[in-house]
Amino acid sequence: MSKQGLISGADIKLLRTLERYLRLELTEKLTVCVSFVIIALVVFALGSSAVFFLCSGLVISLSDVLGSVALANYVVGGGLVIIICCFYFFRVPLVENRVVEVLSLSILRSELLKGQESADSAGGDDAEEKGGAE
């Protein structure tokens, strides 16, 4: 038998359709990732600007109360260092566990949905076979 006899036109059409579907799915996932990165960068830039202006205003207000701009800068800088240390020490429960949980739930849901779709399609095939046999 030649190789042409093993692969029919329907199989080739199915493979081309599968290839297009995989390209589409890859493009979708890439688009979602790029969008997430862009949004994260915009939020980071705006957040950094907001923190800068709030801290500048706080320094000016504290300098009036404390009588020294340098001392006000030290107080605000010390407060920021304390906040950074808190985020560093509590980073595992705040970030990593939630990210892993969301990703694992997403993967499990997609696997469960794929399993249900294949079970539904298998159940439909059985019903057609039984109906055709009678």
PDB file of C-alpha atoms in Angstrom:
ATOM      1  CA  MET A   1       0.000   0.000   0.000  1.00  0.00           C
ATOM      2  CA  SER A   2       1.207   3.484  -0.754  1.00  0.00           C
ATOM      3  CA  LYS A   3       1.177   6.310   1.759  1.00  0.00           C
ATOM      4  CA  GLN A   4      -1.585   8.009  -0.208  1.00  0.00           C
ATOM      5  CA  GLY A   5      -3.867   5.060   0.509  1.00  0.00           C
ATOM      6  CA  LEU A   6      -3.386   5.410   4.281  1.00  0.00           C
ATOM      7  CA  ILE A   7      -4.410   9.096   4.517  1.00  0.00           C
ATOM      8  CA  SER A   8      -7.728  10.096   3.028  1.00  0.00           C
ATOM      9  CA  GLY A   9      -8.871  13.539   1.962  1.00  0.00           C
ATOM     10  CA  ALA A  10     -11.079  13.801   5.045  1.00  0.00           C
ATOM     11  CA  ASP A  11      -8.096  13.095   7.293  1.00  0.00           C
ATOM     12  CA  ILE A  12      -6.051  15.808   5.598  1.00  0.00           C
ATOM     13  CA  LYS A  13      -8.952  18.256   5.964  1.00  0.00           C
ATOM     14  CA  LEU A  14      -9.258  17.323   9.644  1.00  0.00           C
ATOM     15  CA  LEU A  15      -5.525  17.869  10.195  1.00  0.00           C
ATOM     16  CA  ARG A  16      -5.665  21.282   8.497  1.00  0.00           C
ATOM     17  CA  THR A  17      -8.668  22.258  10.621  1.00  0.00           C
ATOM     18  CA  LEU A  18      -6.847  21.078  13.752  1.00  0.00           C
ATOM     19  CA  GLU A  19      -3.787  23.107  12.762  1.00  0.00           C
ATOM     20  CA  ARG A  20      -5.906  26.250  12.272  1.00  0.00           C
ATOM     21  CA  TYR A  21      -7.615  25.660  15.633  1.00  0.00           C
ATOM     22  CA  LEU A  22      -4.270  25.303  17.409  1.00  0.00           C
ATOM     23  CA  ARG A  23      -2.983  28.496  15.773  1.00  0.00           C
ATOM     24  CA  LEU A  24      -6.121  30.329  16.838  1.00  0.00           C
ATOM     25  CA  GLU A  25      -5.845  29.034  20.401  1.00  0.00           C
ATOM     26  CA  LEU A  26      -2.162  29.993  20.570  1.00  0.00           C
ATOM     27  CA  THR A  27      -2.952  33.467  19.242  1.00  0.00           C
ATOM     28  CA  GLU A  28      -5.704  33.866  21.842  1.00  0.00           C
ATOM     29  CA  LYS A  29      -3.427  32.862  24.718  1.00  0.00           C
ATOM     30  CA  LEU A  30      -0.650  35.129  23.450  1.00  0.00           C
ATOM     31  CA  THR A  31      -3.080  38.042  23.159  1.00  0.00           C
ATOM     32  CA  VAL A  32      -4.304  37.509  26.721  1.00  0.00           C
ATOM     33  CA  CYS A  33      -0.719  37.387  28.031  1.00  0.00           C
ATOM     34  CA  VAL A  34       0.332  40.544  26.157  1.00  0.00           C
ATOM     35  CA  SER A  35      -2.797  42.366  27.339  1.00  0.00           C
ATOM     36  CA  PHE A  36      -2.076  41.344  30.933  1.00  0.00           C
ATOM     37  CA  VAL A  37       1.514  42.591  30.679  1.00  0.00           C
ATOM     38  CA  ILE A  38       0.411  45.926  29.192  1.00  0.00           C
ATOM     39  CA  ILE A  39      -2.232  46.450  31.882  1.00  0.00           C
ATOM     40  CA  ALA A  40       0.244  45.487  34.610  1.00  0.00           C
ATOM     41  CA  LEU A  41       2.786  48.005  33.291  1.00  0.00           C
ATOM     42  CA  VAL A  42       0.204  50.796  33.122  1.00  0.00           C
ATOM     43  CA  VAL A  43      -1.027  50.056  36.649  1.00  0.00           C
ATOM     44  CA  PHE A  44       2.573  49.945  37.919  1.00  0.00           C
ATOM     45  CA  ALA A  45       3.429  53.282  36.266  1.00  0.00           C
ATOM     46  CA  LEU A  46       0.302  55.014  37.575  1.00  0.00           C
ATOM     47  CA  GLY A  47       0.737  53.465  41.020  1.00  0.00           C
ATOM     48  CA  SER A  48       4.351  54.585  41.221  1.00  0.00           C
ATOM     49  CA  SER A  49       3.382  58.115  40.228  1.00  0.00           C
ATOM     50  CA  ALA A  50       0.596  58.176  42.807  1.00  0.00           C
ATOM     51  CA  VAL A  51       2.898  56.970  45.591  1.00  0.00           C
ATOM     52  CA  PHE A  52       5.519  59.558  44.602  1.00  0.00           C
ATOM     53  CA  PHE A  53       3.067  62.458  44.711  1.00  0.00           C
ATOM     54  CA  LEU A  54       1.435  61.276  47.930  1.00  0.00           C
ATOM     55  CA  CYS A  55       4.828  60.919  49.597  1.00  0.00           C
ATOM     56  CA  SER A  56       5.909  64.363  48.351  1.00  0.00           C
ATOM     57  CA  GLY A  57       2.771  65.906  49.812  1.00  0.00           C
ATOM     58  CA  LEU A  58       3.289  64.025  53.064  1.00  0.00           C
ATOM     59  CA  VAL A  59       6.884  65.255  53.287  1.00  0.00           C
ATOM     60  CA  ILE A  60       5.790  68.862  52.776  1.00  0.00           C
ATOM     61  CA  SER A  61       3.057  68.509  55.413  1.00  0.00           C
ATOM     62  CA  LEU A  62       5.397  66.831  57.908  1.00  0.00           C
ATOM     63  CA  SER A  63       8.116  69.407  57.325  1.00  0.00           C
ATOM     64  CA  ASP A  64       5.716  72.092  58.556  1.00  0.00           C
ATOM     65  CA  VAL A  65       4.945  70.053  61.678  1.00  0.00           C
ATOM     66  CA  LEU A  66       8.492  68.821  62.395  1.00  0.00           C
ATOM     67  CA  GLY A  67      10.297  71.967  61.271  1.00  0.00           C
ATOM     68  CA  SER A  68      12.800  70.086  59.087  1.00  0.00           C
ATOM     69  CA  VAL A  69      12.451  68.842  55.505  1.00  0.00           C
ATOM     70  CA  ALA A  70      15.226  66.294  56.026  1.00  0.00           C
ATOM     71  CA  LEU A  71      13.539  64.819  59.104  1.00  0.00           C
ATOM     72  CA  ALA A  72      10.217  64.620  57.233  1.00  0.00           C
ATOM     73  CA  ASN A  73      11.959  62.770  54.380  1.00  0.00           C
ATOM     74  CA  TYR A  74      13.462  60.295  56.865  1.00  0.00           C
ATOM     75  CA  VAL A  75      10.076  59.653  58.478  1.00  0.00           C
ATOM     76  CA  VAL A  76       8.336  59.039  55.142  1.00  0.00           C
ATOM     77  CA  GLY A  77      11.246  56.904  53.850  1.00  0.00           C
ATOM     78  CA  GLY A  78      11.231  54.839  57.051  1.00  0.00           C
ATOM     79  CA  GLY A  79       7.493  54.255  56.711  1.00  0.00           C
ATOM     80  CA  LEU A  80       7.965  53.054  53.127  1.00  0.00           C
ATOM     81  CA  VAL A  81      10.779  50.708  54.192  1.00  0.00           C
ATOM     82  CA  ILE A  82       8.514  49.224  56.883  1.00  0.00           C
ATOM     83  CA  ILE A  83       5.747  48.672  54.304  1.00  0.00           C
ATOM     84  CA  ILE A  84       8.237  47.036  51.901  1.00  0.00           C
ATOM     85  CA  CYS A  85       9.499  44.746  54.689  1.00  0.00           C
ATOM     86  CA  CYS A  86       5.938  43.700  55.538  1.00  0.00           C
ATOM     87  CA  PHE A  87       5.287  42.805  51.895  1.00  0.00           C
ATOM     88  CA  TYR A  88       8.573  40.892  51.746  1.00  0.00           C
ATOM     89  CA  PHE A  89       7.921  38.815  54.856  1.00  0.00           C
ATOM     90  CA  PHE A  90       4.293  38.064  53.971  1.00  0.00           C
ATOM     91  CA  ARG A  91       4.893  37.528  50.226  1.00  0.00           C
ATOM     92  CA  VAL A  92       4.240  33.759  50.255  1.00  0.00           C
ATOM     93  CA  PRO A  93       0.683  33.863  51.606  1.00  0.00           C
ATOM     94  CA  LEU A  94      -0.218  37.040  49.719  1.00  0.00           C
ATOM     95  CA  VAL A  95       1.037  36.219  46.215  1.00  0.00           C
ATOM     96  CA  GLU A  96       2.353  32.741  45.532  1.00  0.00           C
ATOM     97  CA  ASN A  97      -0.426  30.658  47.077  1.00  0.00           C
ATOM     98  CA  ARG A  98      -3.211  32.613  45.381  1.00  0.00           C
ATOM     99  CA  VAL A  99      -1.480  32.556  41.995  1.00  0.00           C
ATOM    100  CA  VAL A 100      -0.862  28.814  42.216  1.00  0.00           C
ATOM    101  CA  GLU A 101      -4.436  28.251  43.348  1.00  0.00           C
ATOM    102  CA  VAL A 102      -5.909  30.280  40.476  1.00  0.00           C
ATOM    103  CA  LEU A 103      -3.700  28.583  37.894  1.00  0.00           C
ATOM    104  CA  SER A 104      -4.393  25.084  39.186  1.00  0.00           C
ATOM    105  CA  LEU A 105      -8.150  25.736  39.282  1.00  0.00           C
ATOM    106  CA  SER A 106      -8.007  27.077  35.738  1.00  0.00           C
ATOM    107  CA  ILE A 107      -6.142  24.008  34.505  1.00  0.00           C
ATOM    108  CA  LEU A 108      -8.443  21.633  36.355  1.00  0.00           C
ATOM    109  CA  ARG A 109     -11.554  23.361  35.008  1.00  0.00           C
ATOM    110  CA  SER A 110     -10.291  23.165  31.436  1.00  0.00           C
ATOM    111  CA  GLU A 111      -9.432  19.469  31.880  1.00  0.00           C
ATOM    112  CA  LEU A 112     -12.834  18.766  33.428  1.00  0.00           C
ATOM    113  CA  LEU A 113     -14.598  20.596  30.609  1.00  0.00           C
ATOM    114  CA  LYS A 114     -12.629  18.632  28.025  1.00  0.00           C
ATOM    115  CA  GLY A 115     -13.508  15.413  29.837  1.00  0.00           C
ATOM    116  CA  GLN A 116     -17.207  16.327  29.895  1.00  0.00           C
ATOM    117  CA  GLU A 117     -17.179  17.221  26.206  1.00  0.00           C
ATOM    118  CA  SER A 118     -15.565  13.908  25.288  1.00  0.00           C
ATOM    119  CA  ALA A 119     -18.011  12.025  27.537  1.00  0.00           C
ATOM    120  CA  ASP A 120     -20.943  13.874  25.962  1.00  0.00           C
ATOM    121  CA  SER A 121     -19.703  13.141  22.469  1.00  0.00           C
ATOM    122  CA  ALA A 122     -19.073   9.488  23.377  1.00  0.00           C
ATOM    123  CA  GLY A 123     -22.575   9.227  24.871  1.00  0.00           C
ATOM    124  CA  GLY A 124     -24.053  10.735  21.713  1.00  0.00           C
ATOM    125  CA  ASP A 125     -22.187   8.237  19.549  1.00  0.00           C
ATOM    126  CA  ASP A 126     -23.478   5.329  21.627  1.00  0.00           C
ATOM    127  CA  ALA A 127     -27.047   6.585  21.348  1.00  0.00           C
ATOM    128  CA  GLU A 128     -26.704   6.878  17.575  1.00  0.00           C
ATOM    129  CA  GLU A 129     -25.259   3.384  17.325  1.00  0.00           C
ATOM    130  CA  LYS A 130     -28.074   1.920  19.437  1.00  0.00           C
ATOM    131  CA  GLY A 131     -30.672   3.821  17.453  1.00  0.00           C
ATOM    132  CA  GLY A 132     -29.170   2.640  14.175  1.00  0.00           C
ATOM    133  CA  ALA A 133     -29.027  -1.010  15.316  1.00  0.00           C
ATOM    134  CA  GLU A 134     -32.754  -1.165  16.063  1.00  0.00           C
TER     135      GLU A 134
END
